[in-house]
Amino acid sequence: MLVALVTGIGFGAPAVAQSDTGDPALTVATTASYRVVVDTARVEVAFGYEFENQTAAAAFPGFFESLPVDAVDVVVTDGSGELLAGPTTEEDGFDTWLVGFRRPLEPGETATVTIEWALEHSVSPSGPLVFPGAASFDVYVPGPGESTWAPPEIELPDGFVAVGSPAPPEIAAPYEIVRVSYVDPDAFFSRTVVLPPEITVQDWDSRGAWTIDVVDRAEAVVASLDSWFGPRVDPLELWRAFATSEHPMVGPDQLGLVGDDAESVDHQLAHAWLSDVDVDEPWFIEGLASAFAGNQPDPSGPADVVPVVVNEIGAAGVRSVVDALRDGTITYPGPVAEPQPLPPDWRTLLDHLEGVAGADGVDDLLRATTLLDEAELVLLDQRAIARVDHDALEFRAGGWTLPPYLRHAMAAWEFDDFTAAQAAVSDVIVRRDGLLAWAESLDLPPRDDGKVLFESAETDMAEVNDLLDAQEAALEAFDEAERMVNGDRGLLAGVGLIGQDVEADLESLRVAWIDGDYDRVEHDSHALASRVEGAVGDGTIRLLIPALGLIAVWQLVRMVRRGTAADVTGAADDQSTENTSA
């Protein structure tokens, strides 16, 4: 793209003006100015040349210059009017223009030439962008390597400031192309369309050339984003981004939309919506965005796993995983929220997808990618075994959540620790179920006070076993008392228990069981059983005492009756003696 210098008569046989010996030829000093005109969506450019023919005998009819193929309204002038000029060849997006002097430039003569041209706003990714509040375009300065040149001057509308590039731009040599971007912050951030509270969209009018239906679809898109990924805490600002590069003024709650099609916009919206989700695996967020937008990621990468899983778990499943990631909570939840012990890497994602969302076979999908190395594949095998044991134990535990030290070992992928600890937990579940069945057989309501101890155990099952020991002792004593009270006690026992309401005493033991007073149940049950067992003796005594009293009375009556009879007999004998004497 260097300026080409020609000599000779006319334009038919151009030749290089500078000789091989380095003799002075045609020198030039160049300037370049760019003017941003928002009202017409254009960048107006002016290249200035100051030529001097320093040769001894050569005359120069004109020169070559390179202009962008999309340059419009090209006009070449000198101090007297317009010059003859036209494009010749095209290469790498530039046309080579041949410009003729008004008359051949003779030795010692000078000439001033200006080339004016313009760039118009374009939807092309490499084209200039000029619209209210922003402008982005390529700049360069003309001139051969030996020429003198000045950095470009850029005239901007009031309020425009440089973004992402120096002002003026740093250009090391002529024809070095530098992209420059400028915004008017007030206009850039104020030209918005208010949509649902989560989103505002920049309105660049028709010259902005992004005619996507974001505004029309906004309410439905926001509803879908919410159902997939949960609500945003902060609003999201959208605008048409510079297609050449990511705009530095776009913050985490702001998104520059590059594409015009709905899939592209929805994909970018999903990325923005998930910007607060802490994940160490970019492929996962990319996969979610692709699944939401309905486009497919690279099938050779792990992101391809995500749409497959999303087809299974649906939006609700995705929401559950994203909620867990946002909360940073453990994959194997307990009664209260607990922090996830692992970083948000592929292991946490796998656990959430299978454990929280209920997807099947995600580990097999990951095995088919190149994401994992040999050691990680072995770890997956260990996890598969531990998961089977964990799920079986969780099923047997029923309404009781597994203790933290088991769940944390699984969530931290410390499978050896889980295996070593699970037997003791299994034994407790067996004991619990046996005691529940025993209590049910005795018509005692089930006690669930072991649940709290079980679900909060940090290191072992010692406290739970102590409680189960107390329950077992109480049930054993109650069982004995119940058999004694409700068994066939016999006449003597019935007599011995006269005045006692042992059935009421048994019911009070049931109340003590319901209250969890196992010491009282054990103690009072033994006491009640002893009373019932001793009632036979008490009944015997109670029956014997009246019998003995009757016998004593009968003996007394007999004695009295015998004494009376003796007195009568003696008196009769005395009367008979008297009669005989007489």
PDB file of N, CA and C in Angstrom, residues 500-581:
ATOM      1  N   GLN A 500     -55.393 -51.315  93.339  1.00  0.00           N
ATOM      2  CA  GLN A 500     -54.346 -50.779  92.461  1.00  0.00           C
ATOM      3  C   GLN A 500     -54.838 -50.782  91.011  1.00  0.00           C
ATOM      4  N   ASP A 501     -54.551 -49.691  90.252  1.00  0.00           N
ATOM      5  CA  ASP A 501     -54.935 -49.592  88.843  1.00  0.00           C
ATOM      6  C   ASP A 501     -53.674 -49.776  87.998  1.00  0.00           C
ATOM      7  N   VAL A 502     -53.274 -51.042  87.819  1.00  0.00           N
ATOM      8  CA  VAL A 502     -52.035 -51.314  87.093  1.00  0.00           C
ATOM      9  C   VAL A 502     -52.173 -50.959  85.612  1.00  0.00           C
ATOM     10  N   GLU A 503     -53.393 -51.024  85.087  1.00  0.00           N
ATOM     11  CA  GLU A 503     -53.588 -50.616  83.696  1.00  0.00           C
ATOM     12  C   GLU A 503     -53.271 -49.132  83.524  1.00  0.00           C
ATOM     13  N   ALA A 504     -53.702 -48.313  84.488  1.00  0.00           N
ATOM     14  CA  ALA A 504     -53.379 -46.893  84.443  1.00  0.00           C
ATOM     15  C   ALA A 504     -51.883 -46.667  84.599  1.00  0.00           C
ATOM     16  N   ASP A 505     -51.257 -47.482  85.440  1.00  0.00           N
ATOM     17  CA  ASP A 505     -49.803 -47.365  85.604  1.00  0.00           C
ATOM     18  C   ASP A 505     -49.093 -47.700  84.287  1.00  0.00           C
ATOM     19  N   LEU A 506     -49.622 -48.690  83.568  1.00  0.00           N
ATOM     20  CA  LEU A 506     -49.023 -49.052  82.289  1.00  0.00           C
ATOM     21  C   LEU A 506     -49.195 -47.922  81.280  1.00  0.00           C
ATOM     22  N   GLU A 507     -50.368 -47.265  81.279  1.00  0.00           N
ATOM     23  CA  GLU A 507     -50.589 -46.145  80.381  1.00  0.00           C
ATOM     24  C   GLU A 507     -49.662 -44.976  80.702  1.00  0.00           C
ATOM     25  N   SER A 508     -49.381 -44.779  81.999  1.00  0.00           N
ATOM     26  CA  SER A 508     -48.450 -43.696  82.352  1.00  0.00           C
ATOM     27  C   SER A 508     -47.061 -43.990  81.812  1.00  0.00           C
ATOM     28  N   LEU A 509     -46.714 -45.274  81.717  1.00  0.00           N
ATOM     29  CA  LEU A 509     -45.435 -45.650  81.134  1.00  0.00           C
ATOM     30  C   LEU A 509     -45.435 -45.349  79.627  1.00  0.00           C
ATOM     31  N   ARG A 510     -46.575 -45.516  78.987  1.00  0.00           N
ATOM     32  CA  ARG A 510     -46.672 -45.159  77.565  1.00  0.00           C
ATOM     33  C   ARG A 510     -46.445 -43.652  77.372  1.00  0.00           C
ATOM     34  N   VAL A 511     -47.012 -42.861  78.275  1.00  0.00           N
ATOM     35  CA  VAL A 511     -46.819 -41.413  78.206  1.00  0.00           C
ATOM     36  C   VAL A 511     -45.345 -41.065  78.400  1.00  0.00           C
ATOM     37  N   ALA A 512     -44.706 -41.736  79.346  1.00  0.00           N
ATOM     38  CA  ALA A 512     -43.281 -41.490  79.574  1.00  0.00           C
ATOM     39  C   ALA A 512     -42.469 -41.852  78.331  1.00  0.00           C
ATOM     40  N   TRP A 513     -42.855 -42.905  77.627  1.00  0.00           N
ATOM     41  CA  TRP A 513     -42.182 -43.279  76.378  1.00  0.00           C
ATOM     42  C   TRP A 513     -42.359 -42.181  75.325  1.00  0.00           C
ATOM     43  N   ILE A 514     -43.590 -41.689  75.211  1.00  0.00           N
ATOM     44  CA  ILE A 514     -43.854 -40.624  74.243  1.00  0.00           C
ATOM     45  C   ILE A 514     -43.028 -39.390  74.577  1.00  0.00           C
ATOM     46  N   ASP A 515     -42.838 -39.114  75.878  1.00  0.00           N
ATOM     47  CA  ASP A 515     -42.053 -37.954  76.307  1.00  0.00           C
ATOM     48  C   ASP A 515     -40.553 -38.190  76.158  1.00  0.00           C
ATOM     49  N   GLY A 516     -40.168 -39.412  75.823  1.00  0.00           N
ATOM     50  CA  GLY A 516     -38.745 -39.708  75.692  1.00  0.00           C
ATOM     51  C   GLY A 516     -38.043 -39.884  77.016  1.00  0.00           C
ATOM     52  N   ASP A 517     -38.804 -40.143  78.097  1.00  0.00           N
ATOM     53  CA  ASP A 517     -38.213 -40.353  79.431  1.00  0.00           C
ATOM     54  C   ASP A 517     -37.918 -41.844  79.587  1.00  0.00           C
ATOM     55  N   TYR A 518     -36.856 -42.285  78.930  1.00  0.00           N
ATOM     56  CA  TYR A 518     -36.565 -43.720  78.873  1.00  0.00           C
ATOM     57  C   TYR A 518     -36.103 -44.260  80.224  1.00  0.00           C
ATOM     58  N   ASP A 519     -35.428 -43.451  81.031  1.00  0.00           N
ATOM     59  CA  ASP A 519     -35.016 -43.907  82.364  1.00  0.00           C
ATOM     60  C   ASP A 519     -36.238 -44.203  83.222  1.00  0.00           C
ATOM     61  N   ARG A 520     -37.241 -43.342  83.148  1.00  0.00           N
ATOM     62  CA  ARG A 520     -38.451 -43.568  83.923  1.00  0.00           C
ATOM     63  C   ARG A 520     -39.185 -44.812  83.429  1.00  0.00           C
ATOM     64  N   VAL A 521     -39.250 -44.964  82.102  1.00  0.00           N
ATOM     65  CA  VAL A 521     -39.916 -46.145  81.547  1.00  0.00           C
ATOM     66  C   VAL A 521     -39.242 -47.408  82.059  1.00  0.00           C
ATOM     67  N   GLU A 522     -37.918 -47.420  82.022  1.00  0.00           N
ATOM     68  CA  GLU A 522     -37.196 -48.616  82.475  1.00  0.00           C
ATOM     69  C   GLU A 522     -37.419 -48.857  83.958  1.00  0.00           C
ATOM     70  N   HIS A 523     -37.234 -47.822  84.764  1.00  0.00           N
ATOM     71  CA  HIS A 523     -37.344 -47.986  86.224  1.00  0.00           C
ATOM     72  C   HIS A 523     -38.763 -48.356  86.636  1.00  0.00           C
ATOM     73  N   ASP A 524     -39.752 -47.586  86.163  1.00  0.00           N
ATOM     74  CA  ASP A 524     -41.127 -47.822  86.601  1.00  0.00           C
ATOM     75  C   ASP A 524     -41.700 -49.114  86.011  1.00  0.00           C
ATOM     76  N   SER A 525     -41.205 -49.515  84.836  1.00  0.00           N
ATOM     77  CA  SER A 525     -41.660 -50.789  84.267  1.00  0.00           C
ATOM     78  C   SER A 525     -41.185 -51.957  85.122  1.00  0.00           C
ATOM     79  N   HIS A 526     -39.946 -51.890  85.531  1.00  0.00           N
ATOM     80  CA  HIS A 526     -39.447 -52.947  86.426  1.00  0.00           C
ATOM     81  C   HIS A 526     -40.251 -52.968  87.721  1.00  0.00           C
ATOM     82  N   ALA A 527     -40.542 -51.769  88.255  1.00  0.00           N
ATOM     83  CA  ALA A 527     -41.307 -51.691  89.507  1.00  0.00           C
ATOM     84  C   ALA A 527     -42.708 -52.253  89.319  1.00  0.00           C
ATOM     85  N   LEU A 528     -43.348 -51.921  88.184  1.00  0.00           N
ATOM     86  CA  LEU A 528     -44.694 -52.415  87.928  1.00  0.00           C
ATOM     87  C   LEU A 528     -44.694 -53.928  87.749  1.00  0.00           C
ATOM     88  N   ALA A 529     -43.717 -54.433  87.010  1.00  0.00           N
ATOM     89  CA  ALA A 529     -43.630 -55.883  86.832  1.00  0.00           C
ATOM     90  C   ALA A 529     -43.433 -56.583  88.173  1.00  0.00           C
ATOM     91  N   SER A 530     -42.615 -55.997  89.029  1.00  0.00           N
ATOM     92  CA  SER A 530     -42.380 -56.587  90.351  1.00  0.00           C
ATOM     93  C   SER A 530     -43.655 -56.580  91.187  1.00  0.00           C
ATOM     94  N   ARG A 531     -44.425 -55.511  91.109  1.00  0.00           N
ATOM     95  CA  ARG A 531     -45.676 -55.440  91.875  1.00  0.00           C
ATOM     96  C   ARG A 531     -46.663 -56.496  91.410  1.00  0.00           C
ATOM     97  N   VAL A 532     -46.776 -56.616  90.082  1.00  0.00           N
ATOM     98  CA  VAL A 532     -47.709 -57.621  89.574  1.00  0.00           C
ATOM     99  C   VAL A 532     -47.246 -59.018  89.942  1.00  0.00           C
ATOM    100  N   GLU A 533     -45.940 -59.234  89.829  1.00  0.00           N
ATOM    101  CA  GLU A 533     -45.412 -60.556  90.164  1.00  0.00           C
ATOM    102  C   GLU A 533     -45.611 -60.867  91.645  1.00  0.00           C
ATOM    103  N   GLY A 534     -45.498 -59.849  92.512  1.00  0.00           N
ATOM    104  CA  GLY A 534     -45.682 -60.053  93.952  1.00  0.00           C
ATOM    105  C   GLY A 534     -47.129 -60.042  94.382  1.00  0.00           C
ATOM    106  N   ALA A 535     -48.037 -59.823  93.459  1.00  0.00           N
ATOM    107  CA  ALA A 535     -49.454 -59.741  93.833  1.00  0.00           C
ATOM    108  C   ALA A 535     -50.017 -61.078  94.287  1.00  0.00           C
ATOM    109  N   VAL A 536     -49.431 -62.219  93.831  1.00  0.00           N
ATOM    110  CA  VAL A 536     -49.922 -63.538  94.272  1.00  0.00           C
ATOM    111  C   VAL A 536     -49.739 -63.694  95.775  1.00  0.00           C
ATOM    112  N   GLY A 537     -48.547 -63.313  96.241  1.00  0.00           N
ATOM    113  CA  GLY A 537     -48.306 -63.381  97.680  1.00  0.00           C
ATOM    114  C   GLY A 537     -49.215 -62.452  98.435  1.00  0.00           C
ATOM    115  N   ASP A 538     -49.362 -61.245  97.882  1.00  0.00           N
ATOM    116  CA  ASP A 538     -50.237 -60.281  98.546  1.00  0.00           C
ATOM    117  C   ASP A 538     -51.673 -60.805  98.596  1.00  0.00           C
ATOM    118  N   GLY A 539     -52.111 -61.439  97.493  1.00  0.00           N
ATOM    119  CA  GLY A 539     -53.474 -61.987  97.464  1.00  0.00           C
ATOM    120  C   GLY A 539     -53.634 -63.121  98.461  1.00  0.00           C
ATOM    121  N   THR A 540     -52.588 -63.932  98.541  1.00  0.00           N
ATOM    122  CA  THR A 540     -52.646 -65.043  99.505  1.00  0.00           C
ATOM    123  C   THR A 540     -52.801 -64.512 100.915  1.00  0.00           C
ATOM    124  N   ILE A 541     -51.992 -63.519 101.225  1.00  0.00           N
ATOM    125  CA  ILE A 541     -52.064 -62.931 102.566  1.00  0.00           C
ATOM    126  C   ILE A 541     -53.427 -62.315 102.799  1.00  0.00           C
ATOM    127  N   ARG A 542     -53.906 -61.625 101.762  1.00  0.00           N
ATOM    128  CA  ARG A 542     -55.207 -60.962 101.928  1.00  0.00           C
ATOM    129  C   ARG A 542     -56.325 -61.975 102.155  1.00  0.00           C
ATOM    130  N   LEU A 543     -56.251 -63.140 101.542  1.00  0.00           N
ATOM    131  CA  LEU A 543     -57.275 -64.159 101.766  1.00  0.00           C
ATOM    132  C   LEU A 543     -57.057 -64.921 103.070  1.00  0.00           C
ATOM    133  N   LEU A 544     -55.817 -65.096 103.463  1.00  0.00           N
ATOM    134  CA  LEU A 544     -55.510 -65.898 104.659  1.00  0.00           C
ATOM    135  C   LEU A 544     -55.910 -65.184 105.931  1.00  0.00           C
ATOM    136  N   ILE A 545     -55.710 -63.890 106.011  1.00  0.00           N
ATOM    137  CA  ILE A 545     -56.003 -63.164 107.250  1.00  0.00           C
ATOM    138  C   ILE A 545     -57.480 -63.265 107.622  1.00  0.00           C
ATOM    139  N   PRO A 546     -58.415 -63.029 106.707  1.00  0.00           N
ATOM    140  CA  PRO A 546     -59.831 -63.193 107.085  1.00  0.00           C
ATOM    141  C   PRO A 546     -60.156 -64.629 107.499  1.00  0.00           C
ATOM    142  N   ALA A 547     -59.518 -65.580 106.801  1.00  0.00           N
ATOM    143  CA  ALA A 547     -59.787 -66.991 107.153  1.00  0.00           C
ATOM    144  C   ALA A 547     -59.327 -67.295 108.559  1.00  0.00           C
ATOM    145  N   LEU A 548     -58.142 -66.808 108.877  1.00  0.00           N
ATOM    146  CA  LEU A 548     -57.644 -67.036 110.224  1.00  0.00           C
ATOM    147  C   LEU A 548     -58.531 -66.360 111.267  1.00  0.00           C
ATOM    148  N   GLY A 549     -59.041 -65.189 110.920  1.00  0.00           N
ATOM    149  CA  GLY A 549     -59.946 -64.486 111.853  1.00  0.00           C
ATOM    150  C   GLY A 549     -61.213 -65.280 112.081  1.00  0.00           C
ATOM    151  N   LEU A 550     -61.747 -65.878 111.018  1.00  0.00           N
ATOM    152  CA  LEU A 550     -62.951 -66.686 111.160  1.00  0.00           C
ATOM    153  C   LEU A 550     -62.690 -67.906 112.036  1.00  0.00           C
ATOM    154  N   ILE A 551     -61.511 -68.498 111.798  1.00  0.00           N
ATOM    155  CA  ILE A 551     -61.180 -69.678 112.608  1.00  0.00           C
ATOM    156  C   ILE A 551     -61.070 -69.296 114.068  1.00  0.00           C
ATOM    157  N   ALA A 552     -60.426 -68.147 114.311  1.00  0.00           N
ATOM    158  CA  ALA A 552     -60.265 -67.717 115.712  1.00  0.00           C
ATOM    159  C   ALA A 552     -61.625 -67.476 116.358  1.00  0.00           C
ATOM    160  N   VAL A 553     -62.517 -66.827 115.643  1.00  0.00           N
ATOM    161  CA  VAL A 553     -63.864 -66.566 116.169  1.00  0.00           C
ATOM    162  C   VAL A 553     -64.603 -67.867 116.435  1.00  0.00           C
ATOM    163  N   TRP A 554     -64.456 -68.784 115.478  1.00  0.00           N
ATOM    164  CA  TRP A 554     -65.143 -70.083 115.645  1.00  0.00           C
ATOM    165  C   TRP A 554     -64.616 -70.819 116.858  1.00  0.00           C
ATOM    166  N   GLN A 555     -63.280 -70.754 117.025  1.00  0.00           N
ATOM    167  CA  GLN A 555     -62.692 -71.407 118.185  1.00  0.00           C
ATOM    168  C   GLN A 555     -63.175 -70.734 119.451  1.00  0.00           C
ATOM    169  N   LEU A 556     -63.277 -69.401 119.429  1.00  0.00           N
ATOM    170  CA  LEU A 556     -63.749 -68.693 120.610  1.00  0.00           C
ATOM    171  C   LEU A 556     -65.182 -69.064 120.926  1.00  0.00           C
ATOM    172  N   VAL A 557     -65.995 -69.168 119.909  1.00  0.00           N
ATOM    173  CA  VAL A 557     -67.398 -69.541 120.117  1.00  0.00           C
ATOM    174  C   VAL A 557     -67.473 -70.925 120.717  1.00  0.00           C
ATOM    175  N   ARG A 558     -66.630 -71.802 120.167  1.00  0.00           N
ATOM    176  CA  ARG A 558     -66.611 -73.163 120.680  1.00  0.00           C
ATOM    177  C   ARG A 558     -66.219 -73.162 122.144  1.00  0.00           C
ATOM    178  N   MET A 559     -65.203 -72.372 122.451  1.00  0.00           N
ATOM    179  CA  MET A 559     -64.765 -72.330 123.846  1.00  0.00           C
ATOM    180  C   MET A 559     -65.863 -71.775 124.742  1.00  0.00           C
ATOM    181  N   VAL A 560     -66.524 -70.742 124.264  1.00  0.00           N
ATOM    182  CA  VAL A 560     -67.600 -70.153 125.072  1.00  0.00           C
ATOM    183  C   VAL A 560     -68.719 -71.151 125.243  1.00  0.00           C
ATOM    184  N   ARG A 561     -69.052 -71.809 124.149  1.00  0.00           N
ATOM    185  CA  ARG A 561     -70.137 -72.770 124.201  1.00  0.00           C
ATOM    186  C   ARG A 561     -69.765 -73.915 125.117  1.00  0.00           C
ATOM    187  N   ARG A 562     -68.523 -74.347 125.104  1.00  0.00           N
ATOM    188  CA  ARG A 562     -68.103 -75.425 125.988  1.00  0.00           C
ATOM    189  C   ARG A 562     -68.192 -75.000 127.442  1.00  0.00           C
ATOM    190  N   GLY A 563     -67.787 -73.740 127.733  1.00  0.00           N
ATOM    191  CA  GLY A 563     -67.844 -73.258 129.129  1.00  0.00           C
ATOM    192  C   GLY A 563     -69.272 -73.190 129.618  1.00  0.00           C
ATOM    193  N   THR A 564     -70.152 -72.765 128.813  1.00  0.00           N
ATOM    194  CA  THR A 564     -71.566 -72.643 129.193  1.00  0.00           C
ATOM    195  C   THR A 564     -72.166 -74.015 129.449  1.00  0.00           C
ATOM    196  N   ALA A 565     -71.853 -74.953 128.635  1.00  0.00           N
ATOM    197  CA  ALA A 565     -72.372 -76.321 128.804  1.00  0.00           C
ATOM    198  C   ALA A 565     -71.886 -76.921 130.100  1.00  0.00           C
ATOM    199  N   ALA A 566     -70.638 -76.634 130.440  1.00  0.00           N
ATOM    200  CA  ALA A 566     -70.074 -77.201 131.687  1.00  0.00           C
ATOM    201  C   ALA A 566     -70.790 -76.629 132.885  1.00  0.00           C
ATOM    202  N   ASP A 567     -71.076 -75.357 132.818  1.00  0.00           N
ATOM    203  CA  ASP A 567     -71.772 -74.736 133.950  1.00  0.00           C
ATOM    204  C   ASP A 567     -73.159 -75.341 134.130  1.00  0.00           C
ATOM    205  N   VAL A 568     -73.842 -75.578 133.061  1.00  0.00           N
ATOM    206  CA  VAL A 568     -75.198 -76.155 133.139  1.00  0.00           C
ATOM    207  C   VAL A 568     -75.135 -77.557 133.707  1.00  0.00           C
ATOM    208  N   THR A 569     -74.179 -78.308 133.283  1.00  0.00           N
ATOM    209  CA  THR A 569     -74.052 -79.698 133.749  1.00  0.00           C
ATOM    210  C   THR A 569     -73.749 -79.710 135.231  1.00  0.00           C
ATOM    211  N   GLY A 570     -72.879 -78.845 135.710  1.00  0.00           N
ATOM    212  CA  GLY A 570     -72.530 -78.788 137.140  1.00  0.00           C
ATOM    213  C   GLY A 570     -73.725 -78.427 137.968  1.00  0.00           C
ATOM    214  N   ALA A 571     -74.507 -77.525 137.508  1.00  0.00           N
ATOM    215  CA  ALA A 571     -75.679 -77.094 138.265  1.00  0.00           C
ATOM    216  C   ALA A 571     -76.679 -78.213 138.362  1.00  0.00           C
ATOM    217  N   ALA A 572     -76.812 -78.967 137.314  1.00  0.00           N
ATOM    218  CA  ALA A 572     -77.755 -80.093 137.322  1.00  0.00           C
ATOM    219  C   ALA A 572     -77.295 -81.141 138.288  1.00  0.00           C
ATOM    220  N   ASP A 573     -76.011 -81.357 138.324  1.00  0.00           N
ATOM    221  CA  ASP A 573     -75.485 -82.371 139.255  1.00  0.00           C
ATOM    222  C   ASP A 573     -75.719 -81.947 140.689  1.00  0.00           C
ATOM    223  N   ASP A 574     -75.538 -80.704 140.990  1.00  0.00           N
ATOM    224  CA  ASP A 574     -75.746 -80.209 142.356  1.00  0.00           C
ATOM    225  C   ASP A 574     -77.204 -80.352 142.748  1.00  0.00           C
ATOM    226  N   GLN A 575     -78.122 -80.092 141.836  1.00  0.00           N
ATOM    227  CA  GLN A 575     -79.554 -80.200 142.159  1.00  0.00           C
ATOM    228  C   GLN A 575     -79.926 -81.636 142.422  1.00  0.00           C
ATOM    229  N   SER A 576     -79.340 -82.529 141.688  1.00  0.00           N
ATOM    230  CA  SER A 576     -79.662 -83.948 141.878  1.00  0.00           C
ATOM    231  C   SER A 576     -79.180 -84.437 143.219  1.00  0.00           C
ATOM    232  N   THR A 577     -78.044 -83.960 143.651  1.00  0.00           N
ATOM    233  CA  THR A 577     -77.498 -84.347 144.951  1.00  0.00           C
ATOM    234  C   THR A 577     -78.394 -83.845 146.046  1.00  0.00           C
ATOM    235  N   GLU A 578     -78.827 -82.653 145.915  1.00  0.00           N
ATOM    236  CA  GLU A 578     -79.709 -82.092 146.930  1.00  0.00           C
ATOM    237  C   GLU A 578     -81.003 -82.898 147.044  1.00  0.00           C
ATOM    238  N   ASN A 579     -81.528 -83.277 145.919  1.00  0.00           N
ATOM    239  CA  ASN A 579     -82.775 -84.032 145.942  1.00  0.00           C
ATOM    240  C   ASN A 579     -82.570 -85.391 146.615  1.00  0.00           C
ATOM    241  N   THR A 580     -81.471 -85.960 146.391  1.00  0.00           N
ATOM    242  CA  THR A 580     -81.208 -87.276 146.976  1.00  0.00           C
ATOM    243  C   THR A 580     -81.063 -87.155 148.466  1.00  0.00           C
ATOM    244  N   SER A 581     -80.434 -86.188 148.956  1.00  0.00           N
ATOM    245  CA  SER A 581     -80.277 -85.989 150.390  1.00  0.00           C
ATOM    246  C   SER A 581     -81.611 -85.766 151.048  1.00  0.00           C
TER     247      SER A 581
END
